[in-house]
CSV table of C-alpha atoms in Angstrom, one decimal:
chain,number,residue,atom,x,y,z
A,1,UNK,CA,7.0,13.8,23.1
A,2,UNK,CA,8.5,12.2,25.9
A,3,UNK,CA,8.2,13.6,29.2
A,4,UNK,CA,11.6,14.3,30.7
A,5,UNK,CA,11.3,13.1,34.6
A,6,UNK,CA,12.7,15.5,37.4
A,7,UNK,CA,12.4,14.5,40.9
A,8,UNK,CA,12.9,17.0,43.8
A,9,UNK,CA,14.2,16.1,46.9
A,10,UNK,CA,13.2,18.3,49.6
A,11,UNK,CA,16.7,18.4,51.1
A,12,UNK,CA,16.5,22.3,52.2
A,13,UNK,CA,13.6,22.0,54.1
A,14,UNK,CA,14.7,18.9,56.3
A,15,UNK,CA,18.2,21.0,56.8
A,16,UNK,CA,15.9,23.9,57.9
A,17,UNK,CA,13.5,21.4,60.2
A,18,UNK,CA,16.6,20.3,61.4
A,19,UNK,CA,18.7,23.3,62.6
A,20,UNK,CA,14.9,24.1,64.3
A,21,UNK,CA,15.2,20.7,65.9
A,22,UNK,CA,19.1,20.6,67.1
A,23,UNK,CA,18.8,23.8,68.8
A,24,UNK,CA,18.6,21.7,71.9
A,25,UNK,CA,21.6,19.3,71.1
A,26,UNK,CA,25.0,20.7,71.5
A,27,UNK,CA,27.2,23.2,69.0
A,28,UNK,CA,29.3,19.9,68.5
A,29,UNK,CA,26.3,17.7,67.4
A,30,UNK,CA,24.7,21.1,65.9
A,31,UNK,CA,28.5,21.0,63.4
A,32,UNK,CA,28.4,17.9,62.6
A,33,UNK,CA,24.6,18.5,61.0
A,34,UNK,CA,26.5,21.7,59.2
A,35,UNK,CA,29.1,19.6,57.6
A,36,UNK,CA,26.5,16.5,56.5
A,37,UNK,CA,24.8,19.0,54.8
A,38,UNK,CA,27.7,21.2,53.0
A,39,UNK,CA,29.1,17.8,52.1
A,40,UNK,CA,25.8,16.3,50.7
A,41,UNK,CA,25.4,20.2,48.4
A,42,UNK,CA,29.0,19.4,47.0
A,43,UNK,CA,28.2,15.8,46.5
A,44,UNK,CA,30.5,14.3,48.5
A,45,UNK,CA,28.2,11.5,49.5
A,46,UNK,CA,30.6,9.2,50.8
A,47,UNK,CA,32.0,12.1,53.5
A,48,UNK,CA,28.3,12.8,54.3
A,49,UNK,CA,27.4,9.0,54.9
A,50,UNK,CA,30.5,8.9,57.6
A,51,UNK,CA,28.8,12.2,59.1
A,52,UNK,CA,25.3,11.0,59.1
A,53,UNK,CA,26.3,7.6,60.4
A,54,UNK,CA,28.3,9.3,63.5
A,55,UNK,CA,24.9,11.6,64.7
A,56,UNK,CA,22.9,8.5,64.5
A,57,UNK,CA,25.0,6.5,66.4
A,58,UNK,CA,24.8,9.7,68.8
A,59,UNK,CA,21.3,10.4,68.4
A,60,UNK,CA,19.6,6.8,67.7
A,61,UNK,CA,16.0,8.4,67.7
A,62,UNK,CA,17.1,11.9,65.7
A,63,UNK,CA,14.3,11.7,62.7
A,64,UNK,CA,16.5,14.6,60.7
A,65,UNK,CA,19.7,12.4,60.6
A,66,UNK,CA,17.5,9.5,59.5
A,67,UNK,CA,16.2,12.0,56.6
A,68,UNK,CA,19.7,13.4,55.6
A,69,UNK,CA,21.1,10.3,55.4
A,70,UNK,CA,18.2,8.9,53.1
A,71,UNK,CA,19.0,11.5,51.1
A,72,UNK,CA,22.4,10.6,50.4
A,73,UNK,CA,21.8,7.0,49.6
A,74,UNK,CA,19.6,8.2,47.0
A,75,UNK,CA,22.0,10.2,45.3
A,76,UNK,CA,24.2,7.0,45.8
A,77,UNK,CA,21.4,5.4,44.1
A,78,UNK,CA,20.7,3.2,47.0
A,79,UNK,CA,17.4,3.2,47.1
A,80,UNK,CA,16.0,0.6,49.4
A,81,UNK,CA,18.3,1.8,52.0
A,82,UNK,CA,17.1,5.4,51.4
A,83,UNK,CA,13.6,4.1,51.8
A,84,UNK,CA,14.2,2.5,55.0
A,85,UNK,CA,15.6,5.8,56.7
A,86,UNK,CA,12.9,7.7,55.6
A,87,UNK,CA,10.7,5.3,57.0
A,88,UNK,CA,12.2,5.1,60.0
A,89,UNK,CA,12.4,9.2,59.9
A,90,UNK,CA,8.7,8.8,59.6
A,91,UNK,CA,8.1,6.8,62.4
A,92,UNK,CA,10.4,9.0,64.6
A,93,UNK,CA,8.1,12.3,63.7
A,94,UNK,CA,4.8,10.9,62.2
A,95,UNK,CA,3.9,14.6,61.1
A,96,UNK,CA,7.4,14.7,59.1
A,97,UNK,CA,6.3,16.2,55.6
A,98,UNK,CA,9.4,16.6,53.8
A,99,UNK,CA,10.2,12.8,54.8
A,100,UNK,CA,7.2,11.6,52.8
A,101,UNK,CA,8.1,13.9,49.7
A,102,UNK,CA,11.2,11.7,50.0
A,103,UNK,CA,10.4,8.5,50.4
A,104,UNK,CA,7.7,8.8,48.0
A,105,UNK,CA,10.5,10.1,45.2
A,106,UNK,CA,12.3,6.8,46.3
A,107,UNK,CA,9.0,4.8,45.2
A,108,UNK,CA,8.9,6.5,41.8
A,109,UNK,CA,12.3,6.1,41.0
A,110,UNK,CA,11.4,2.1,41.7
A,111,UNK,CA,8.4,2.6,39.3
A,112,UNK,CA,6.3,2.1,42.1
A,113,UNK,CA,4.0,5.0,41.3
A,114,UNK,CA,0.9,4.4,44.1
A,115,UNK,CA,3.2,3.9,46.3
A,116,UNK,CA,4.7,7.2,45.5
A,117,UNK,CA,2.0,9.2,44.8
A,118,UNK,CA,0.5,8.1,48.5
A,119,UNK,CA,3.7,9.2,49.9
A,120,UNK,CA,3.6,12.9,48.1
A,121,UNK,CA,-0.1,13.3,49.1
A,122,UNK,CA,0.4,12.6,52.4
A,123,UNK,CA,3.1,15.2,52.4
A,124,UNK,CA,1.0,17.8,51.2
A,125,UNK,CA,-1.9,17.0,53.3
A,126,UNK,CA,0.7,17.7,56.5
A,127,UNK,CA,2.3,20.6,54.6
A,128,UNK,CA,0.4,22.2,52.0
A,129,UNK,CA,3.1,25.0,50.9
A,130,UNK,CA,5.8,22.2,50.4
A,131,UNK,CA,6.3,23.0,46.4
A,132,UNK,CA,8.5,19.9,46.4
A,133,UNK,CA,5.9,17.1,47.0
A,134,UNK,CA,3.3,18.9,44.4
A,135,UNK,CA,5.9,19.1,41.7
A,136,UNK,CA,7.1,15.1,42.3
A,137,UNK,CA,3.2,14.3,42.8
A,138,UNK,CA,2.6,16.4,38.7
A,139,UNK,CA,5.5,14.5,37.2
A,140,UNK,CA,4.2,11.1,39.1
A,141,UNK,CA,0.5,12.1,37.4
A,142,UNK,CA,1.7,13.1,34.0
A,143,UNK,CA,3.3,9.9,33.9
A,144,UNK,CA,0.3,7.9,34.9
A,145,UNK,CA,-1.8,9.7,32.3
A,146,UNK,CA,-3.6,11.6,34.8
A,147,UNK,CA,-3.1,14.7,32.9
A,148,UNK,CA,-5.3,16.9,34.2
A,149,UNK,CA,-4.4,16.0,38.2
A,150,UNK,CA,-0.7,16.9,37.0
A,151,UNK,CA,-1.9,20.5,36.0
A,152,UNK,CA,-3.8,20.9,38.8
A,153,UNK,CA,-0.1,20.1,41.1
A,154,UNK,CA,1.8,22.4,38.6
A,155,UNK,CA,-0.2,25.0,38.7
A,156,UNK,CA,-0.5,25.1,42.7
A,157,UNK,CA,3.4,24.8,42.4
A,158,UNK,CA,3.1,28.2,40.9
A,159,UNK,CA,1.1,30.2,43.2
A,160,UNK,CA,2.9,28.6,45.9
A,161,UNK,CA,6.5,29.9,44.6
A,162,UNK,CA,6.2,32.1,41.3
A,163,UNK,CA,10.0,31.9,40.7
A,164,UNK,CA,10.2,28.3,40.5
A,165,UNK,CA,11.4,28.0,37.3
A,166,UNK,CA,11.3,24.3,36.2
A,167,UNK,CA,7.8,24.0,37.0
A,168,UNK,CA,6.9,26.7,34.1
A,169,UNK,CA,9.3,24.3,31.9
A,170,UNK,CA,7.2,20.8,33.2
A,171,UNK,CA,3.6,22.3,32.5
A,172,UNK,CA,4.6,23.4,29.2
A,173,UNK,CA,6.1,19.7,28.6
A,174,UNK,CA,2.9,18.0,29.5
A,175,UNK,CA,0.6,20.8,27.5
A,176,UNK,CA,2.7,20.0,24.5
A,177,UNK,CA,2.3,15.9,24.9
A,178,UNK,CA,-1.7,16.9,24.8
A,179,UNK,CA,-1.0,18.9,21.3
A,180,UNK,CA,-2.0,22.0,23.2
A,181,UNK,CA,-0.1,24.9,21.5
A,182,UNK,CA,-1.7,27.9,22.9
A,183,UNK,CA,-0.3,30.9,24.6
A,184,UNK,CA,-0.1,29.9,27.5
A,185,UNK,CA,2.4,27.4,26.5
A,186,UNK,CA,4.4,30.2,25.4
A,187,UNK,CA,4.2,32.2,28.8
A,188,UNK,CA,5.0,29.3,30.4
A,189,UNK,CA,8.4,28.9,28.5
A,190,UNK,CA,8.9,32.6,28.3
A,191,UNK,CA,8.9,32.9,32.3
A,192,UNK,CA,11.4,29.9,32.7
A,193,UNK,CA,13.8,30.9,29.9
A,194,UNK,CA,14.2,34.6,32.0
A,195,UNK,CA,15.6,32.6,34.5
A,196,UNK,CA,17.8,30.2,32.2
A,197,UNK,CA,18.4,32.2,28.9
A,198,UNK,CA,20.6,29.9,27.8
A,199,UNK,CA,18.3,26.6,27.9
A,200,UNK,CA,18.1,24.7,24.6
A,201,UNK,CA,15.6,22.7,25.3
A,202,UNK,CA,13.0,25.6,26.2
A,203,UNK,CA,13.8,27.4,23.0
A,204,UNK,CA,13.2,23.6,21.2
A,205,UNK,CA,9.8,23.5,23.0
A,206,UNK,CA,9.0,27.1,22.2
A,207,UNK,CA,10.2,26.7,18.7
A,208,UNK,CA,7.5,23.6,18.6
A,209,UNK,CA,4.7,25.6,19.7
A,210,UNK,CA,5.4,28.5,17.2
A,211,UNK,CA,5.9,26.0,14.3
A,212,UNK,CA,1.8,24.5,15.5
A,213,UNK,CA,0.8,28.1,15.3
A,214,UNK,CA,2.2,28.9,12.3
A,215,UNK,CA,4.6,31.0,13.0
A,216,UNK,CA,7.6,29.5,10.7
A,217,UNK,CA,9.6,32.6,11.4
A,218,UNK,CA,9.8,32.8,14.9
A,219,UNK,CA,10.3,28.9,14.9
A,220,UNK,CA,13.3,28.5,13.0
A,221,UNK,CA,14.7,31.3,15.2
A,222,UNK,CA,13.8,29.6,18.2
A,223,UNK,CA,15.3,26.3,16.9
A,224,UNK,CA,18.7,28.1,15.4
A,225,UNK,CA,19.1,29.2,19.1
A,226,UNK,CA,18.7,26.0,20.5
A,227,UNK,CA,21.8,25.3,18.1
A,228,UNK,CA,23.5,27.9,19.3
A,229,UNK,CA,23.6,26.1,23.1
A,230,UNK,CA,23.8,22.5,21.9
A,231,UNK,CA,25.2,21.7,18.6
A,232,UNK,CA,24.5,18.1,18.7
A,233,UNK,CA,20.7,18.8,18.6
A,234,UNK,CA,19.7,16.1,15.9
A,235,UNK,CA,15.6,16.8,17.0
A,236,UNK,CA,16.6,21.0,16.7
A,237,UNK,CA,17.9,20.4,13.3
A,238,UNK,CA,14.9,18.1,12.0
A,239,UNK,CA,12.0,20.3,13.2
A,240,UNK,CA,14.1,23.4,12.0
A,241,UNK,CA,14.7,21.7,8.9
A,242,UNK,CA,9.8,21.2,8.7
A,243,UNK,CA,9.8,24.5,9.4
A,244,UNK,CA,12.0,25.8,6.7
A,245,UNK,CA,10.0,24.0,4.2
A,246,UNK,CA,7.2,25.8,4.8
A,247,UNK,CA,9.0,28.9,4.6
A,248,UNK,CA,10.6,27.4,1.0
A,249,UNK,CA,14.0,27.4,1.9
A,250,UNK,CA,14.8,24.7,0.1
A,251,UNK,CA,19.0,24.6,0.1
A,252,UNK,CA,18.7,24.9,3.8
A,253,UNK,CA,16.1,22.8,4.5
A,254,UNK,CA,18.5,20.0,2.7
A,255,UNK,CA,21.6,21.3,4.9
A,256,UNK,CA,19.3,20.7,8.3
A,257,UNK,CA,18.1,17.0,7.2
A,258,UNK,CA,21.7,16.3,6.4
A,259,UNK,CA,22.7,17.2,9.5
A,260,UNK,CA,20.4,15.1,11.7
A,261,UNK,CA,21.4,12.3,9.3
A,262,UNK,CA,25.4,13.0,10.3
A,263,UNK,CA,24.5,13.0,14.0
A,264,UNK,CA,21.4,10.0,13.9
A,265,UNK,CA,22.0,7.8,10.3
A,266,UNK,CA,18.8,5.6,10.5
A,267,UNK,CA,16.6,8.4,11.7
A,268,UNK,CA,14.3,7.9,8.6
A,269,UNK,CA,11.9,10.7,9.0
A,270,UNK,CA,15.0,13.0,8.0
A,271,UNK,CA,15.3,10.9,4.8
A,272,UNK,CA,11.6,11.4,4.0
A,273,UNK,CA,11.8,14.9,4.6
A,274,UNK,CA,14.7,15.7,2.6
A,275,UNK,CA,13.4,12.8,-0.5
A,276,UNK,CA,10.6,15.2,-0.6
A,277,UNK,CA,12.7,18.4,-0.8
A,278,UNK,CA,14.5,16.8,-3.8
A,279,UNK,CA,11.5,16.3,-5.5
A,280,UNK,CA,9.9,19.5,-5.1
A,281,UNK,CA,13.8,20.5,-6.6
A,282,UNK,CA,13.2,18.3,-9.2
A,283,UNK,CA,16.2,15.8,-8.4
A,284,UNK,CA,14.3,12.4,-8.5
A,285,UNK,CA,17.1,10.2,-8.4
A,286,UNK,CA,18.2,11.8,-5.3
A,287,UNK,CA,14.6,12.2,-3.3
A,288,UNK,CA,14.4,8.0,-4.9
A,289,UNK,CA,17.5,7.2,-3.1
A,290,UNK,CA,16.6,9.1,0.3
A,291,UNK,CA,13.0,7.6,0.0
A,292,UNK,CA,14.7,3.5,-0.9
A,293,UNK,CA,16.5,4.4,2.8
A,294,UNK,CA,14.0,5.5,4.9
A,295,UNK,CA,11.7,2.2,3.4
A,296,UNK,CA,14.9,0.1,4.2
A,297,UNK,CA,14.6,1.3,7.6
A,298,UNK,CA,11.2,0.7,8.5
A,299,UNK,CA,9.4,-0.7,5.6
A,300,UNK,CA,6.0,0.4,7.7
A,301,UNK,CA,6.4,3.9,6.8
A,302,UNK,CA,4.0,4.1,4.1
A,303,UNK,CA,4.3,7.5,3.7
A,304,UNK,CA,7.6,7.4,2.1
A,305,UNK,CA,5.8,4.5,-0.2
A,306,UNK,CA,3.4,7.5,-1.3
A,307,UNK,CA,6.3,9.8,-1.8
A,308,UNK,CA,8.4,7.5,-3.9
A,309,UNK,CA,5.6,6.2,-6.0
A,310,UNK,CA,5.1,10.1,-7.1
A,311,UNK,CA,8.9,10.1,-8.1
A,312,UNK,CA,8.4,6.7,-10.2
A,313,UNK,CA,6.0,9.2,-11.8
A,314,UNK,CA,7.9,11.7,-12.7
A,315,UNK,CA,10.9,8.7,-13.8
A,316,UNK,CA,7.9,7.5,-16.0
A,317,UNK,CA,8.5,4.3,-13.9
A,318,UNK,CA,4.5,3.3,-13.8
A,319,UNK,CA,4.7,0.1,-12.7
A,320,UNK,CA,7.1,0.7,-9.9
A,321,UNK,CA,4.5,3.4,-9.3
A,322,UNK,CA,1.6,1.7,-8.8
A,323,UNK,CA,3.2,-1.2,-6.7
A,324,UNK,CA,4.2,1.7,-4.1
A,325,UNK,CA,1.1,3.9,-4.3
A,326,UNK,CA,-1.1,0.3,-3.5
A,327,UNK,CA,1.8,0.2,-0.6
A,328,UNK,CA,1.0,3.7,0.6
A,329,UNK,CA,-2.8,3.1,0.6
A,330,UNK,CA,-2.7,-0.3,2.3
A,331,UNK,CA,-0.2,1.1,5.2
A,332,UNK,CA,-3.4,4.1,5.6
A,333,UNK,CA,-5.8,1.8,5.8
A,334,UNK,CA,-3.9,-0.2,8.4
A,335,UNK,CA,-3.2,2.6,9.9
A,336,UNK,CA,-6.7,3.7,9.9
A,337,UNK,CA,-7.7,0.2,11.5
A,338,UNK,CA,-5.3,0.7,14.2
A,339,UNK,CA,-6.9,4.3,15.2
A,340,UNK,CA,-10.2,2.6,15.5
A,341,UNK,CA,-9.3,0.2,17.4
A,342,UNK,CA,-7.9,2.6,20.1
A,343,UNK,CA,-10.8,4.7,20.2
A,344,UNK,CA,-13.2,1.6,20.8
């Protein structure tokens, strides 16, 4: 499962550093910060740029102006430019935390993950309650496949702020990429859905976890109420759709495969699971035509070659049969090879 990526600026805390610092300049200058600010929050980057560009030619060695104004040629997705004020920030105040949580999210949205996990360490080494820097530093790690680091910075993230919401949301991500569907999984998503009930992604994750434990019930409830906030939720519908098999709902396991197949045609696991559903129903020719798709698709998915061999059996097709069963058993054996091979 793919790890959605969320980078934090730490934009609040440099406004707050800031007002500290410009308590010495004048109530003009002292606006002027205001305004950069209020614009930057309404994302008016352009009117902030103009702002941030007037203090500095005001204030040449200001490190906060520097700082804000990286931060809007971020969001303007000018990235080398946001580096370079940051930098300069940095060299202004050498102790500037919330600066190196920024310019180290500017490294990672380059890809340049040492780079940007330096940048986030140094951070917290200058300001260890700065929840910003460990939550970019977990998302950095998970993506590295340093798992266990990435827990470790999610986890401080907690005790540093309990109602941080989206870091509940990120641990239980990375816990479900490691196939861990415990209970705490479940907390985790439970605390970040009191602050957005109406989130259908958590109640897709949750729904996951339940489904792992068993649970079909709670699952398909979980994934009906992802529906309920996103429609168009082709993943909601397929692992709604697992679940209800296992619950025996046949006629509306076959409405929920349909419906991923309306919203994504070639996603072939939906054909497999609903060529299996007609042949537990008994209607080969329509589980033979789902199964002939999904093989279309990706003629490497032997296990819709094991499926359709079993309804050539039941067509008393035995030929055709055995040509796909030899299929399914070569495409395990490959497969088998291929798992060895990684764990060597």
């Amino acid at each position: 499962m793919a790890l959605v990526i969320i980078f934090v600026l730490a934009l609040l805390a440099i406004y707050v550093s800031g007002i500290e610092r410009t308590k010495s300049i004048s109530p003009e200058v002292r606006e002027l910060f205001h305004q950069g600010f209020s614009l930057v929050r309404d994302k008016r980057y352009t009117e902030a740029l103009e702002i941030y560009d007037f203090i500095i030619n005001l204030l040449p060695d200001d490190p906060t102006a520097y700082a804000q104004r990286g931060n809007v040629y971020y969001y303007l997705g000018e990235i080398d430019k946001a580096i370079e004020d940051y930098s300069k920030a940095i060299e202004l105040k050498p102790d500037f935390a919330e600066a190196y949580n920024n310019r180290g999210n500017a490294y990672l949205s380059k890809g340049e993950m040492e780079r940007g996990v330096r940048d986030l360490t140094r951070a917290v080494e200058l300001s260890p309650q700065l929840k910003e820097a460990f939550f970019n530093r977990g998302i950095a790690r998970s993506e590295e496949g340093k798992y266990k680091e990435a827990l470790e910075d999610f986890s401080q993230v907690t005790q540093i702020d309990p109602q941080e919401a989206d870091v509940y949301l990120a641990r239980a991500r990375l816990l479900l990429k490691l196939k861990t569907y415990s209970n705490q999984v479940l907390a985790d998503i439970n605390h970040f859905l009191e602050f957005y009930p109406s989130h259908p992604q958590a109640y897709f994750l949750r729904g996951i976890c339940l489904s792992r434990q068993e649970d079909y019930y709670q699952a398909i409830q979980d994934f009906s109420r992802a529906l309920e906030f996103k429609s168009d939720f082709p993943m909601a519908y397929y692992y709604r759709g697992i679940a209800r098999i296992k619950q025996g709902e046949y006629a509306e396991t076959i409405e929920d495969f349909t419906a991923v197949l309306n919203l994504e045609p070639e996603f072939y696991p939906a054909l497999l699971g609903r060529g299996i559903v007609y042949y537990q129903k008994k209607d080969y020719e329509l589980a033979k035509e789902d199964l002939d798709r999904a093989i279309k698709l990706n003629p490497r998915f032997y296990k819709a070659y094991g499926f359709r061999a079993m309804v050539y059996r039941a067509l008393g097709k035995e030929e055709e049969a055995e040509k796909d069963w030899e299929e399914f058993l070569k495409g395990n054996i490959i497969d088998s090879l291929a798992e060895e091979n990684l764990e060597e």
